[in-house]
XYZ file of C-alpha atoms in Angstrom:
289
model
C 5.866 174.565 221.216
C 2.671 174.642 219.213
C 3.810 176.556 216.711
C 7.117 174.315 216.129
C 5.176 171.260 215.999
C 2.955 172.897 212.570
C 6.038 173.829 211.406
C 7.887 170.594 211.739
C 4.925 168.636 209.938
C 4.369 171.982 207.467
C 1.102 172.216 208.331
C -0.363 175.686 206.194
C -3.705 175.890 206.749
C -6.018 174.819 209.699
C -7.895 172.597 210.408
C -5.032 170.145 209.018
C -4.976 165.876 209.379
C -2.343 163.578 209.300
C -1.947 159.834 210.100
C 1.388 159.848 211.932
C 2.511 155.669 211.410
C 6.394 153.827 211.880
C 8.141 157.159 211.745
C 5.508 158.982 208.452
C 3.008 161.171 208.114
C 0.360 160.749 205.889
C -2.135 163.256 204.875
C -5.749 162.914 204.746
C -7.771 164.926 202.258
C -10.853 163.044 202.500
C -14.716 163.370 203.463
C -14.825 164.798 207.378
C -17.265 162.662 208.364
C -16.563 159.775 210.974
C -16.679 156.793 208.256
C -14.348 158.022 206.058
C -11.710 159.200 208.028
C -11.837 155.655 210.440
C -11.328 153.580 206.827
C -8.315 156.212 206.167
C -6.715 155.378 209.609
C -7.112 151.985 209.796
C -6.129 150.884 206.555
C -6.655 153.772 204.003
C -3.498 155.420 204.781
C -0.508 153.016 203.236
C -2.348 153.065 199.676
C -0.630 156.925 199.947
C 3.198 158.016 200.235
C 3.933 159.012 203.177
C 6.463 162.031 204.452
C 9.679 160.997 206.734
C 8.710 162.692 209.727
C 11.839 164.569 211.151
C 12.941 164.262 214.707
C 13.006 167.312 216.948
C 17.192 167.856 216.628
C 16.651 167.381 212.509
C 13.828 169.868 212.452
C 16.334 172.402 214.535
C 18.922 171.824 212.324
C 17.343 172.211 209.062
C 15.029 175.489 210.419
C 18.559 176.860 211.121
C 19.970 176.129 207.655
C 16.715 177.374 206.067
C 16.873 180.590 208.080
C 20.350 181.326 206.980
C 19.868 180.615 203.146
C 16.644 183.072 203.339
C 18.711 185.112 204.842
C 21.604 184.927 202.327
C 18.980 185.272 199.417
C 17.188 188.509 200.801
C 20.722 189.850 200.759
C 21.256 189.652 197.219
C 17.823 189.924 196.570
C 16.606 191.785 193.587
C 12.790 191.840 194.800
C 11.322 195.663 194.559
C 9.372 196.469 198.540
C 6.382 198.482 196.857
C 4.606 201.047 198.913
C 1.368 202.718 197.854
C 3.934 205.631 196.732
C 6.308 203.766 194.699
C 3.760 201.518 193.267
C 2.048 204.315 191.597
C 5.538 206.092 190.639
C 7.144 202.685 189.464
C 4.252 200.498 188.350
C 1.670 202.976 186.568
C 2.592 203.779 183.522
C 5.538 202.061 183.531
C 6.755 200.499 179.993
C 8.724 197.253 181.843
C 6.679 194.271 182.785
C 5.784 193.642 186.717
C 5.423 190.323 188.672
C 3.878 191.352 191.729
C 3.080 189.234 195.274
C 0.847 190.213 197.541
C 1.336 189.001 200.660
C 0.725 188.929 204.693
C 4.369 188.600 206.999
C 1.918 185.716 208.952
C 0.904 183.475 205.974
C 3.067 180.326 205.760
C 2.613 179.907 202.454
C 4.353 183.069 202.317
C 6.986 182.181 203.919
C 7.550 179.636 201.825
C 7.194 181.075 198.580
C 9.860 183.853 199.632
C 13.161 182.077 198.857
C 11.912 180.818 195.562
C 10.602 184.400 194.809
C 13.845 185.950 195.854
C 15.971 183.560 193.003
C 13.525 184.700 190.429
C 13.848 187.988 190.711
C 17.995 187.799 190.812
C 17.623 184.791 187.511
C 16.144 187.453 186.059
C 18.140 190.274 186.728
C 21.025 187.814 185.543
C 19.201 186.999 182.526
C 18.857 190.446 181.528
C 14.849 190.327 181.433
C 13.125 193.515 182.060
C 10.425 192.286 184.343
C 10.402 193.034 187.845
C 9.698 191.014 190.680
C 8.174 192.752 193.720
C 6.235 191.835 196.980
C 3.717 194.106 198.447
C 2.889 193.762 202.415
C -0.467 193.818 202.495
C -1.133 194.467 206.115
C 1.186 198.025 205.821
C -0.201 199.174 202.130
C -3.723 198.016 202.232
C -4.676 200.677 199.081
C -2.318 198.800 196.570
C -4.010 195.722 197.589
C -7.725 197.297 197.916
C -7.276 198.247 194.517
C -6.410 194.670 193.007
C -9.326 193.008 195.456
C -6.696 190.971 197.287
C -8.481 188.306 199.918
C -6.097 185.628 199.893
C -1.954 185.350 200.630
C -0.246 185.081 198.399
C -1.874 186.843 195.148
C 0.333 186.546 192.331
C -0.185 189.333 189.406
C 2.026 190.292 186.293
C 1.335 193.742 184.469
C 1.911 194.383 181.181
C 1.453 197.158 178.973
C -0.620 198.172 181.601
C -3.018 194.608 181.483
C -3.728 192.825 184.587
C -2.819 188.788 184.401
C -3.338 186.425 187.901
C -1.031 183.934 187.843
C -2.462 180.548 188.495
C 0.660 178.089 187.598
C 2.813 176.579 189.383
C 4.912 178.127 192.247
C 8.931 176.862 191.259
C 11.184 178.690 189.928
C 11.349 176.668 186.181
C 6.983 177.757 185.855
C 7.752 181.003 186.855
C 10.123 182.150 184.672
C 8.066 180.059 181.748
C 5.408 182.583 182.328
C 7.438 185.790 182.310
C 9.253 184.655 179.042
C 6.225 183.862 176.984
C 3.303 182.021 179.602
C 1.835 185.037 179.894
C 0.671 185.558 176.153
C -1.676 182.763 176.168
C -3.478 183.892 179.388
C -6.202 186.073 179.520
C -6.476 189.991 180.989
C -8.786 190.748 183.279
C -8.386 194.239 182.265
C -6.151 197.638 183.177
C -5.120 198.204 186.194
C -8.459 199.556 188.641
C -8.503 202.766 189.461
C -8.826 203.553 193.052
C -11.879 204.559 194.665
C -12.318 208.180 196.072
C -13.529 206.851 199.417
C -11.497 203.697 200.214
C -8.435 205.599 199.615
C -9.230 207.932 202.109
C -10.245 205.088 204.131
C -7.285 203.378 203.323
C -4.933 206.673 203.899
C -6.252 206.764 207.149
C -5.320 203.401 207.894
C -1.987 203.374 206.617
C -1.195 206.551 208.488
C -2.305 205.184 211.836
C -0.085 202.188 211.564
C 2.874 204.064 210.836
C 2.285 206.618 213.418
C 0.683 204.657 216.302
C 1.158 207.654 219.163
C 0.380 210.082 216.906
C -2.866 208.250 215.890
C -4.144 208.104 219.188
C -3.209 211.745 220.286
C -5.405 212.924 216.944
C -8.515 210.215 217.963
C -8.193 212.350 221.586
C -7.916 215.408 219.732
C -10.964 214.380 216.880
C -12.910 213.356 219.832
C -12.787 216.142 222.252
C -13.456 218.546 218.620
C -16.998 216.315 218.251
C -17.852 216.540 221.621
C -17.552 220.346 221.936
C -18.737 221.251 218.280
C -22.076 218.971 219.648
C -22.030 221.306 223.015
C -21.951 224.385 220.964
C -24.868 222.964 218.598
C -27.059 222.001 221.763
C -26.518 225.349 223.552
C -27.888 227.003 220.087
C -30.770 224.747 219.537
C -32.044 224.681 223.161
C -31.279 228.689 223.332
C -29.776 230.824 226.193
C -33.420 231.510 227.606
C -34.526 227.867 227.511
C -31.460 227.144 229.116
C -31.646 229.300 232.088
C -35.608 228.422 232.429
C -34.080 224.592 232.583
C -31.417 225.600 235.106
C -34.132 227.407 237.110
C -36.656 224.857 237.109
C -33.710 222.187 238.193
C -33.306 224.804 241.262
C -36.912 224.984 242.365
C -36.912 220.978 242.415
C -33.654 220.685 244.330
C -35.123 223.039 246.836
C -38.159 221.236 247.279
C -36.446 217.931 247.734
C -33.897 219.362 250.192
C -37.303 221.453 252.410
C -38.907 217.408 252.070
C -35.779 216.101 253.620
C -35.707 218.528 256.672
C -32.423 219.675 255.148
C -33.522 223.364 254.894
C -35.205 225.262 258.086
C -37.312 228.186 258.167
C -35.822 230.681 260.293
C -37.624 232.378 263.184
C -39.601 235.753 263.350
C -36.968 238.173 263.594
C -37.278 240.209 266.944
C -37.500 244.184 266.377
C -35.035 246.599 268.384
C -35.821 249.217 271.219
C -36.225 252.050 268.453
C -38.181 250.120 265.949
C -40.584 248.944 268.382
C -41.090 252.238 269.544
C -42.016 253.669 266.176
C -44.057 250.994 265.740
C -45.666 251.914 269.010
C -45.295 248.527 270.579
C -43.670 247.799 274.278
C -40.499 246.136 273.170
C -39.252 242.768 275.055
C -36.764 242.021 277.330
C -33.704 240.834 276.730
């Protein structure tokens, strides 16, 4: 129910305010401290323009309409899904330009960039421009995004001629496709595209290959694990030595023997009697039995 209610009031980032008055909602982007936001709610509020909020059936409805035009525009979709693999088949090197998003399945704003992302990229395709518009999941193909420094959702770059341009307009479809046509040449590189470092992309392989292959990840952790443990049993057993070790296992003897002889756990046993014959070599008068 939470989670409807942010949506219904498209709330994007947390923590969010709004003055809810006679069927609006206001927003307040003031100071956070007690003064301010009191003169905002009391009076403050109807000097801004206010949203109609929606009632509970109209928020249903129009989710359910929204769902089904996303739906209809990933269909005919012309958006490129880069993986670390196609991105450096596709993208490197490549002579066409690139409008890239880099993004998180969780962010809102995400969400809500995606059907204006998917009509650029089939305008485009229409319009017979050469750029390509892709999306890059950043939680799936974290050495893509590693590379670019991606901390935020969404990240907007375009390539070309293998320069790197953020894009920091607008996000309609009109100032989108006023950068790809000629916005771009008045912006400023912030250089090739980086190379990737030796050690995050092993780091990053890792990573990757662990969320693909869950099971599998675990059963090698086991595996890596129980490899460490005996390699350090093998290095400890070599280090100590195989005389030290017996001398420790001997000693550890001696004190358990002591301890059980202190706990009346171990009895000494009595003088064994001699026979007949052995007490007559002896030349003693053997007992009775």
């Amino acid at each position: 129910m939470e989670k409807s209610v942010c949506e219904r009031f498209s709330v994007g980032s947390y923590p969010t305010l709004k003055v809810v008055a006679n069927g609006m909602a206001y927003d307040y982007n003031g100071r956070r401290d007690v003064a301010s936001m009191v003169a905002f709610v009391t009076r403050g509020y109807k000097q801004e323009t206010g949203e109609r909020v929606l009632s509970y059936a109209e928020f249903i409805e129009q989710r359910k309409a929204a769902m089904t035009e996303q739906d209809e525009n990933e269909r005919k979709s012309a958006v490129v899904y880069l993986t670390t693999v196609l991105f450096e088949e596709q993208v490197l090197g490549s002579k066409e330009p690139w409008l890239i998003k880099f993004y998180a399945p969780w962010c809102g704003h995400c969400k809500r960039l995606a059907p204006t992302w998917n009509k650029l990229s089939r305008t485009l395709k229409e319009n017979g421009s050469k750029t390509q518009v892709a999306k890059v999941d950043c939680t799936v193909h974290r050495r893509v995004c590693s590379r670019f420094g991606v901390n935020g959702f969404p990240s907007l770059y375009y390539i070309n001629n293998g320069q790197v341009y953020r894009y920091k307009g607008g996000r309609s479809l009109p100032a989108f496709l006023d950068y790809v046509e000629s916005g771009w040449k008045t912006a400023e590189s912030i250089g090739p595209v980086p190379e990737e470092g030796i050690l995050s992309k092993i780091v990053d392989i890792v990573i990757e290959w662990a969320t693909e292959h869950t099971i599998l990840a675990v059963l090698a952790g086991i595996l890596a694990i129980a490899i460490v443990v005996a390699i350090l049993v093998a290095v400890l057993d070599y280090w100590l030595g195989v005389d030290d070790v017996t001398q420790y296992k001997k000693l550890l003897d001696e004190k358990e023997e002591e301890e059980n002889k202190k706990d009346g756990e171990t009895e000494d046993l009595p003088p064994r009697v001699p026979s007949a014959s052995q007490a007559k070599k002896a030349g003693q008068k053997p007992k009775d039995e």
